[in-house]
XYZ file of C-alpha atoms in Angstrom:
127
model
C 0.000 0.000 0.000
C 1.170 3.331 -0.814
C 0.326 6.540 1.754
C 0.415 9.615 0.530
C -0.471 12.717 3.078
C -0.849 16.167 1.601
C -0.006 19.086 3.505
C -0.932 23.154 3.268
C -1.003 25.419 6.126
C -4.310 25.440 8.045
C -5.494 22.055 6.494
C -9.194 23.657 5.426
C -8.191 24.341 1.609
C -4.980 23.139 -0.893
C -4.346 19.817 1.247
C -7.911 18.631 1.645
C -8.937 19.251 -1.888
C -5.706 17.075 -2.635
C -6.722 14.615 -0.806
C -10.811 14.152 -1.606
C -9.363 14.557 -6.061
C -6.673 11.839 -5.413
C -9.338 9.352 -3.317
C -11.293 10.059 -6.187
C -9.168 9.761 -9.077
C -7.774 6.452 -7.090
C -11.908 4.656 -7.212
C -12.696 5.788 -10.152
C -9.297 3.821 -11.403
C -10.395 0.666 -8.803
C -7.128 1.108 -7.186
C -8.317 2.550 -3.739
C -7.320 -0.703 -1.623
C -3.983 0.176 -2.942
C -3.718 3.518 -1.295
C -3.913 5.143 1.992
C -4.789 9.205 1.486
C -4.751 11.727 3.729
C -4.018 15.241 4.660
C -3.038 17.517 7.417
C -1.672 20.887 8.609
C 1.771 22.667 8.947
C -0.227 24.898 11.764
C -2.396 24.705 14.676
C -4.706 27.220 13.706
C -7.413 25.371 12.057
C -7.445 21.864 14.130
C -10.969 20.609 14.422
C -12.492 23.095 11.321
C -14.181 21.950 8.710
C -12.956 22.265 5.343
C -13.431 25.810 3.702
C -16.835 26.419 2.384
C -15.615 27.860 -1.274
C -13.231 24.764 -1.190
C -15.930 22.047 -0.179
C -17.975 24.031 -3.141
C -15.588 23.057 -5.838
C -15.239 19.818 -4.803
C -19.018 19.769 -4.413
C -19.072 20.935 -8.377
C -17.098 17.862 -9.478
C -19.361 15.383 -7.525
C -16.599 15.042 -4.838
C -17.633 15.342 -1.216
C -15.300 15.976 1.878
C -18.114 16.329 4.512
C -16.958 15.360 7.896
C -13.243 16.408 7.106
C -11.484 18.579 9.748
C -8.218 20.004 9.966
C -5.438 18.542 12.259
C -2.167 19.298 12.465
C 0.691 17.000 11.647
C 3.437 15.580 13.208
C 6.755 13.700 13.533
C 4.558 10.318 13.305
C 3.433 11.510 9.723
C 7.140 10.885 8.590
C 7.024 7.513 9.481
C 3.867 6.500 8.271
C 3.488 7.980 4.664
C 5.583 7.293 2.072
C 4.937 10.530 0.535
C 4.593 13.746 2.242
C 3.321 16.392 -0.318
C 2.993 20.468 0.286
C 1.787 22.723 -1.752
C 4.472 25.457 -1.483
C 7.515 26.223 -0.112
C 6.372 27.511 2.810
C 5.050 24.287 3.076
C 7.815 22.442 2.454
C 9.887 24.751 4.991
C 7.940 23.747 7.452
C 7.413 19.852 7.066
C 11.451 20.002 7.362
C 11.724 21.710 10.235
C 8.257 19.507 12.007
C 9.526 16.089 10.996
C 13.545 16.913 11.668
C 14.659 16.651 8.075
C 14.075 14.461 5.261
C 16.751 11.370 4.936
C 14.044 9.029 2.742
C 13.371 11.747 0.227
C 9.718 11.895 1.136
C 8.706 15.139 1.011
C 7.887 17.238 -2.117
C 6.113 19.812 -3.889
C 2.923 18.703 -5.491
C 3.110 20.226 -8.599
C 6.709 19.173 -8.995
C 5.051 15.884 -9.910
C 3.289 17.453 -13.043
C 4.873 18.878 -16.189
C 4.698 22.660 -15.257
C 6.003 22.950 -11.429
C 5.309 25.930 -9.342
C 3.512 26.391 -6.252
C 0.018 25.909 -5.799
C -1.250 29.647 -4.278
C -3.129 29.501 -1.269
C -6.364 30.898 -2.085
C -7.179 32.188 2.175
C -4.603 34.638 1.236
C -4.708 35.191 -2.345
């Protein structure tokens, strides 16, 4: 099984959406039993929120739904349990490093460095 845990800031918008598109595009392909999906927070400031209402819209608008999702924060664990740790900007990134205590197994990465045009994904509280 692979896991794969996605990871913004306040875990209400970018990582969530992530997560509920990839469970999706993972049934829809009949490989779900193959993968473990999550996502989670660089911050404290969301823990326990549901996920953003424009956010659970979108989702909403491509037949995806994320009810009952609320943020929570990650931690050192997380490292050791997913084999892929994915943020959504460098930001991010910075601090996944500096929760986890580095990255020796190459884990952690941008998401959109996994496409053909990388850059960060913008997050859309703030933009």
């Amino acid at each position: 099984m692979t896991r794969i845990l996605f990871i913004c800031l306040g875990n209400i918008c970018r990582s969530p959406m992530a997560e509920y598109v990839m469970k999706d595009l993972t049934s829809k392909a009949g490989l779900s039993e193959q993968f473990e999906i999550a996502s989670a927070a660089t911050s404290a400031w969301e823990i326990g929120n549901p996920v953003y209402p424009p956010a659970r819209q979108k989702l909403a608008e491509h037949g995806i739904d994320c009810n009952g999702k609320t943020a929570r924060q990650m931690t050192r664990l997380d490292y050791a349990r997913y084999d892929h740790l994915i943020g959504m900007d460098e930001s991010n990134l910075c601090d996944i490093l500096r929760l986890v205590g580095g990255d020796p197994q190459h884990k952690v990465s941008l998401l959109m460095a996994h496409t053909d045009h990388p850059r960060e994904v913008a997050d859309p509280w703030f933009t």
